[in-house]
Amino acid sequence: MTDKTHSKTWITVPSLPCVAIEETLSFWEMLGFEITYKQTRPYQYGVVARGGSELHFGRVKRMEAGSNEYNGCLVVVPSIEAVYQEFTATFKEKLGRVPHTGIPRISRMKPGTTRFTLTDVSGNSMIFIDSDSGEKDQDTWEKADDKNQSPLQKAIAMAIRFRDYKEDEQAAAKTLDVALRKAENEEKTTLAEALAVRMDLAVFMGNRARADECNKLLSKLDLPQVDVDRLMQKHGIER
């Protein structure tokens, strides 16, 4: 009897929409992919490849990149940090900056995380995941459901879930703001971590006033500098 579950003779290839094939293929070529096929007539279609994987794109008439909220795929890679560093370095070289908002964009990849999202010029969102991410991802995701935490610790874990897995910085910030207002009998290190993460979110969202407020509250906790530095390093935060 043929084992249909574990057979590797079938290959799934993502076929995604695009606004214009030339622009889309050029974007992926910039990031180190090879254009292996391009057709402009009678319809636009193209293929890029890297690492043995392919992405196919077909032009959709009257499509707008800004309204493409649901198309994308997973790309499993070895050494996710190396891929992220390569992509961000390319953006800096070609665009003069790393676009974390707008289209195209690349999500922030915090220390210890195993994934990032790259949104191309047509609004397709590709989630790049480390090939060894399984248990680590699960542990991070489930941390927010751990009942053996203080309310503020749980809020930090939930904010990280919003930030790193859903790219929803607004929800992450709101979660921490509510928890910080209600915080009672929390350890200084927990308060410091919540303020550090909230400060980082404020900087990312361009709310300088909130960032300064969090920084002042963090300073008032009078934690040893080594502890503050450890928290900053843990969350990849620059002061």
mmCIF file of C-alpha atoms in Angstrom:
data_model
loop_
_atom_site.group_PDB
_atom_site.id
_atom_site.type_symbol
_atom_site.label_atom_id
_atom_site.label_comp_id
_atom_site.label_asym_id
_atom_site.label_seq_id
_atom_site.Cartn_x
_atom_site.Cartn_y
_atom_site.Cartn_z
ATOM 1 C CA MET A 1 0.000 0.000 0.000
ATOM 2 C CA THR A 2 1.368 3.414 -0.952
ATOM 3 C CA ASP A 3 2.139 5.783 1.944
ATOM 4 C CA LYS A 4 0.405 8.914 0.687
ATOM 5 C CA THR A 5 1.112 10.848 3.881
ATOM 6 C CA HIS A 6 4.898 10.686 3.806
ATOM 7 C CA SER A 7 5.552 10.540 0.067
ATOM 8 C CA LYS A 8 7.797 13.372 -1.148
ATOM 9 C CA THR A 9 7.018 13.062 -4.833
ATOM 10 C CA TRP A 10 4.444 15.869 -4.665
ATOM 11 C CA ILE A 11 5.638 19.471 -4.575
ATOM 12 C CA THR A 12 3.539 22.476 -3.569
ATOM 13 C CA VAL A 13 4.477 25.755 -5.235
ATOM 14 C CA PRO A 14 2.934 29.059 -4.065
ATOM 15 C CA SER A 15 1.325 31.035 -6.888
ATOM 16 C CA LEU A 16 0.690 34.604 -5.757
ATOM 17 C CA PRO A 17 -0.902 37.716 -7.270
ATOM 18 C CA CYS A 18 1.073 40.779 -8.227
ATOM 19 C CA VAL A 19 0.432 44.304 -9.462
ATOM 20 C CA ALA A 20 3.095 44.157 -12.184
ATOM 21 C CA ILE A 21 5.380 41.262 -12.994
ATOM 22 C CA GLU A 22 8.478 43.322 -13.826
ATOM 23 C CA GLU A 23 8.416 45.232 -10.545
ATOM 24 C CA THR A 24 7.692 42.120 -8.482
ATOM 25 C CA LEU A 25 10.422 39.991 -10.042
ATOM 26 C CA SER A 26 12.945 42.827 -9.717
ATOM 27 C CA PHE A 27 12.130 43.139 -6.010
ATOM 28 C CA TRP A 28 12.841 39.489 -5.322
ATOM 29 C CA GLU A 29 15.925 39.541 -7.535
ATOM 30 C CA MET A 30 17.230 42.389 -5.374
ATOM 31 C CA LEU A 31 16.944 40.066 -2.373
ATOM 32 C CA GLY A 32 19.052 37.344 -3.937
ATOM 33 C CA PHE A 33 16.427 35.306 -5.765
ATOM 34 C CA GLU A 34 16.991 34.232 -9.367
ATOM 35 C CA ILE A 35 14.416 34.989 -12.032
ATOM 36 C CA THR A 36 13.868 31.626 -13.708
ATOM 37 C CA TYR A 37 10.859 32.511 -15.852
ATOM 38 C CA LYS A 38 9.211 35.683 -17.098
ATOM 39 C CA GLN A 39 6.273 36.128 -19.435
ATOM 40 C CA THR A 40 4.593 39.401 -20.312
ATOM 41 C CA ARG A 41 2.212 38.256 -23.084
ATOM 42 C CA PRO A 42 -0.557 37.203 -23.433
ATOM 43 C CA TYR A 43 -0.568 37.554 -19.640
ATOM 44 C CA GLN A 44 2.050 38.429 -17.047
ATOM 45 C CA TYR A 45 3.586 35.554 -15.128
ATOM 46 C CA GLY A 46 6.964 34.973 -13.537
ATOM 47 C CA VAL A 47 8.984 32.725 -11.260
ATOM 48 C CA VAL A 48 11.839 33.364 -8.821
ATOM 49 C CA ALA A 49 13.894 30.689 -7.095
ATOM 50 C CA ARG A 50 16.351 30.382 -4.271
ATOM 51 C CA GLY A 51 17.583 27.517 -2.126
ATOM 52 C CA GLY A 52 15.602 24.963 -4.095
ATOM 53 C CA SER A 53 12.293 26.779 -3.536
ATOM 54 C CA GLU A 54 10.196 28.713 -6.014
ATOM 55 C CA LEU A 55 7.718 31.573 -5.838
ATOM 56 C CA HIS A 56 5.326 32.059 -8.746
ATOM 57 C CA PHE A 57 3.550 35.346 -9.487
ATOM 58 C CA GLY A 58 0.738 36.266 -11.843
ATOM 59 C CA ARG A 59 -0.530 39.764 -12.552
ATOM 60 C CA VAL A 60 -4.056 40.545 -11.407
ATOM 61 C CA LYS A 61 -5.753 43.414 -13.244
ATOM 62 C CA ARG A 62 -6.727 46.445 -11.152
ATOM 63 C CA MET A 63 -5.034 44.923 -8.111
ATOM 64 C CA GLU A 64 -3.731 47.364 -5.472
ATOM 65 C CA ALA A 65 -0.818 46.363 -3.252
ATOM 66 C CA GLY A 66 -2.298 48.171 -0.247
ATOM 67 C CA SER A 67 -5.440 46.036 -0.291
ATOM 68 C CA ASN A 68 -3.581 42.717 -0.553
ATOM 69 C CA GLU A 69 -3.926 41.655 3.072
ATOM 70 C CA TYR A 70 -4.372 37.896 2.860
ATOM 71 C CA ASN A 71 -1.934 36.489 0.292
ATOM 72 C CA GLY A 72 1.421 34.995 1.165
ATOM 73 C CA CYS A 73 3.171 31.814 2.178
ATOM 74 C CA LEU A 74 5.695 30.271 4.560
ATOM 75 C CA VAL A 75 9.353 30.038 3.574
ATOM 76 C CA VAL A 76 11.360 27.668 5.777
ATOM 77 C CA VAL A 77 15.077 28.432 5.812
ATOM 78 C CA PRO A 78 18.182 27.385 7.741
ATOM 79 C CA SER A 79 19.835 30.078 9.866
ATOM 80 C CA ILE A 80 17.000 32.597 9.987
ATOM 81 C CA GLU A 81 19.203 35.272 11.562
ATOM 82 C CA ALA A 82 21.639 35.152 8.630
ATOM 83 C CA VAL A 83 18.780 35.532 6.140
ATOM 84 C CA TYR A 84 17.334 38.449 8.096
ATOM 85 C CA GLN A 85 20.706 40.190 8.298
ATOM 86 C CA GLU A 86 21.204 39.716 4.567
ATOM 87 C CA PHE A 87 17.792 41.140 3.679
ATOM 88 C CA THR A 88 18.091 44.144 5.981
ATOM 89 C CA ALA A 89 21.593 44.892 4.685
ATOM 90 C CA THR A 90 20.247 44.787 1.130
ATOM 91 C CA PHE A 91 17.433 47.193 2.007
ATOM 92 C CA LYS A 92 19.955 49.585 3.568
ATOM 93 C CA GLU A 93 22.137 49.414 0.478
ATOM 94 C CA LYS A 94 19.391 49.704 -2.137
ATOM 95 C CA LEU A 95 16.823 51.884 -0.354
ATOM 96 C CA GLY A 96 18.997 53.672 2.174
ATOM 97 C CA ARG A 97 16.883 52.355 5.062
ATOM 98 C CA VAL A 98 15.174 49.261 6.425
ATOM 99 C CA PRO A 99 11.416 49.688 5.794
ATOM 100 C CA HIS A 100 9.474 48.365 8.785
ATOM 101 C CA THR A 101 6.226 50.026 7.666
ATOM 102 C CA GLY A 102 4.501 50.593 4.351
ATOM 103 C CA ILE A 103 5.011 48.528 1.188
ATOM 104 C CA PRO A 104 7.448 46.895 0.787
ATOM 105 C CA ARG A 105 8.462 46.211 4.374
ATOM 106 C CA ILE A 106 10.199 43.720 6.632
ATOM 107 C CA SER A 107 9.119 43.092 10.204
ATOM 108 C CA ARG A 108 11.503 43.569 13.079
ATOM 109 C CA MET A 109 13.189 40.383 14.236
ATOM 110 C CA LYS A 110 13.860 40.465 17.954
ATOM 111 C CA PRO A 111 16.580 38.414 19.715
ATOM 112 C CA GLY A 112 15.560 34.804 20.212
ATOM 113 C CA THR A 113 12.726 34.887 17.690
ATOM 114 C CA THR A 114 12.613 32.406 14.848
ATOM 115 C CA ARG A 115 10.682 34.263 12.176
ATOM 116 C CA PHE A 116 10.111 37.500 10.340
ATOM 117 C CA THR A 117 7.622 38.668 7.723
ATOM 118 C CA LEU A 118 8.646 40.169 4.408
ATOM 119 C CA THR A 119 5.961 42.032 2.455
ATOM 120 C CA ASP A 120 6.808 42.554 -1.198
ATOM 121 C CA VAL A 121 5.899 45.359 -3.591
ATOM 122 C CA SER A 122 2.570 43.674 -4.390
ATOM 123 C CA GLY A 123 1.585 43.315 -0.741
ATOM 124 C CA ASN A 124 2.262 39.562 -0.497
ATOM 125 C CA SER A 125 3.461 38.637 2.993
ATOM 126 C CA MET A 126 6.046 35.853 3.179
ATOM 127 C CA ILE A 127 6.729 34.508 6.651
ATOM 128 C CA PHE A 128 10.333 33.309 6.803
ATOM 129 C CA ILE A 129 10.757 30.673 9.519
ATOM 130 C CA ASP A 130 13.838 28.916 10.840
ATOM 131 C CA SER A 131 13.861 25.211 10.052
ATOM 132 C CA ASP A 132 14.487 24.463 13.749
ATOM 133 C CA SER A 133 11.786 26.785 15.048
ATOM 134 C CA GLY A 134 9.199 24.229 16.189
ATOM 135 C CA GLU A 135 9.514 23.877 19.959
ATOM 136 C CA LYS A 136 10.970 27.344 20.479
ATOM 137 C CA ASP A 137 8.092 29.012 18.660
ATOM 138 C CA GLN A 138 5.567 26.951 20.563
ATOM 139 C CA ASP A 139 7.130 27.851 23.907
ATOM 140 C CA THR A 140 7.088 31.568 23.093
ATOM 141 C CA TRP A 141 3.500 31.460 21.873
ATOM 142 C CA GLU A 142 2.252 29.482 24.870
ATOM 143 C CA LYS A 143 4.048 31.708 27.386
ATOM 144 C CA ALA A 144 1.093 34.092 27.299
ATOM 145 C CA ASP A 145 -1.197 31.250 28.430
ATOM 146 C CA ASP A 146 0.940 30.300 31.431
ATOM 147 C CA LYS A 147 -1.193 30.835 34.532
ATOM 148 C CA ASN A 148 1.809 30.709 36.864
ATOM 149 C CA GLN A 149 2.656 34.343 36.146
ATOM 150 C CA SER A 150 1.813 37.687 37.615
ATOM 151 C CA PRO A 151 -0.656 39.826 35.637
ATOM 152 C CA LEU A 152 2.143 42.008 34.309
ATOM 153 C CA GLN A 153 4.302 39.040 33.293
ATOM 154 C CA LYS A 154 1.343 37.649 31.397
ATOM 155 C CA ALA A 155 0.827 41.026 29.698
ATOM 156 C CA ILE A 156 4.474 41.102 28.604
ATOM 157 C CA ALA A 157 4.144 37.634 27.077
ATOM 158 C CA MET A 158 0.917 38.619 25.333
ATOM 159 C CA ALA A 159 2.499 41.814 24.003
ATOM 160 C CA ILE A 160 5.392 39.792 22.593
ATOM 161 C CA ARG A 161 2.877 37.465 20.927
ATOM 162 C CA PHE A 162 1.175 40.448 19.298
ATOM 163 C CA ARG A 163 4.488 42.046 18.318
ATOM 164 C CA ASP A 164 6.401 39.050 16.984
ATOM 165 C CA TYR A 165 3.682 36.772 15.633
ATOM 166 C CA LYS A 166 0.934 39.138 14.499
ATOM 167 C CA GLU A 167 2.872 42.326 13.665
ATOM 168 C CA ASP A 168 0.319 44.210 15.730
ATOM 169 C CA GLU A 169 2.316 46.784 17.666
ATOM 170 C CA GLN A 170 -0.835 48.744 18.509
ATOM 171 C CA ALA A 171 -2.360 45.757 20.312
ATOM 172 C CA ALA A 172 0.946 45.052 22.053
ATOM 173 C CA ALA A 173 1.169 48.637 23.287
ATOM 174 C CA LYS A 174 -2.436 48.694 24.470
ATOM 175 C CA THR A 175 -1.952 45.418 26.355
ATOM 176 C CA LEU A 176 1.026 46.811 28.237
ATOM 177 C CA ASP A 177 -0.595 50.187 28.928
ATOM 178 C CA VAL A 178 -3.611 48.541 30.543
ATOM 179 C CA ALA A 179 -1.445 46.166 32.576
ATOM 180 C CA LEU A 180 0.917 48.914 33.746
ATOM 181 C CA ARG A 181 -1.980 51.055 34.979
ATOM 182 C CA LYS A 182 -3.277 48.134 37.022
ATOM 183 C CA ALA A 183 0.114 46.854 38.203
ATOM 184 C CA GLU A 184 0.280 46.121 41.944
ATOM 185 C CA ASN A 185 2.904 44.257 43.942
ATOM 186 C CA GLU A 186 4.960 43.508 40.853
ATOM 187 C CA GLU A 187 8.704 42.907 41.093
ATOM 188 C CA LYS A 188 10.948 45.722 39.918
ATOM 189 C CA THR A 189 12.468 43.584 37.195
ATOM 190 C CA THR A 190 9.008 42.793 35.820
ATOM 191 C CA LEU A 191 8.037 46.472 35.847
ATOM 192 C CA ALA A 192 11.315 47.324 34.173
ATOM 193 C CA GLU A 193 10.802 44.740 31.436
ATOM 194 C CA ALA A 194 7.266 45.961 30.737
ATOM 195 C CA LEU A 195 8.454 49.571 30.543
ATOM 196 C CA ALA A 196 11.384 48.634 28.299
ATOM 197 C CA VAL A 197 9.185 46.772 25.843
ATOM 198 C CA ARG A 198 6.597 49.567 25.903
ATOM 199 C CA MET A 199 9.294 52.177 25.318
ATOM 200 C CA ASP A 200 10.573 50.244 22.311
ATOM 201 C CA LEU A 201 7.064 50.002 20.883
ATOM 202 C CA ALA A 202 6.560 53.731 21.355
ATOM 203 C CA VAL A 203 9.771 54.517 19.470
ATOM 204 C CA PHE A 204 8.744 52.188 16.658
ATOM 205 C CA MET A 205 5.313 53.825 16.383
ATOM 206 C CA GLY A 206 6.786 57.333 16.482
ATOM 207 C CA ASN A 207 5.350 58.267 19.885
ATOM 208 C CA ARG A 208 8.384 60.020 21.334
ATOM 209 C CA ALA A 209 6.468 61.425 24.311
ATOM 210 C CA ARG A 210 5.369 57.964 25.477
ATOM 211 C CA ALA A 211 8.875 56.608 24.945
ATOM 212 C CA ASP A 212 10.364 59.371 27.113
ATOM 213 C CA GLU A 213 7.721 58.772 29.775
ATOM 214 C CA CYS A 214 8.549 55.059 29.930
ATOM 215 C CA ASN A 215 12.265 55.808 30.029
ATOM 216 C CA LYS A 216 11.792 58.145 33.005
ATOM 217 C CA LEU A 217 9.678 55.596 34.870
ATOM 218 C CA LEU A 218 12.308 52.953 34.151
ATOM 219 C CA SER A 219 15.038 55.183 35.580
ATOM 220 C CA LYS A 220 13.013 55.789 38.771
ATOM 221 C CA LEU A 221 13.062 52.066 39.544
ATOM 222 C CA ASP A 222 16.772 52.414 40.394
ATOM 223 C CA LEU A 223 17.681 48.979 39.080
ATOM 224 C CA PRO A 224 21.388 48.162 38.769
ATOM 225 C CA GLN A 225 22.611 49.176 35.333
ATOM 226 C CA VAL A 226 23.689 45.618 34.591
ATOM 227 C CA ASP A 227 20.076 44.466 35.019
ATOM 228 C CA VAL A 228 18.770 47.232 32.771
ATOM 229 C CA ASP A 229 21.368 46.382 30.121
ATOM 230 C CA ARG A 230 20.357 42.726 30.287
ATOM 231 C CA LEU A 231 16.713 43.610 29.652
ATOM 232 C CA MET A 232 17.638 45.854 26.746
ATOM 233 C CA GLN A 233 19.765 43.138 25.224
ATOM 234 C CA LYS A 234 17.036 40.542 25.733
ATOM 235 C CA HIS A 235 14.576 42.588 23.673
ATOM 236 C CA GLY A 236 17.023 44.137 21.233
ATOM 237 C CA ILE A 237 16.369 47.677 22.463
ATOM 238 C CA GLU A 238 18.647 50.649 21.927
ATOM 239 C CA ARG A 239 18.356 53.606 24.284
#
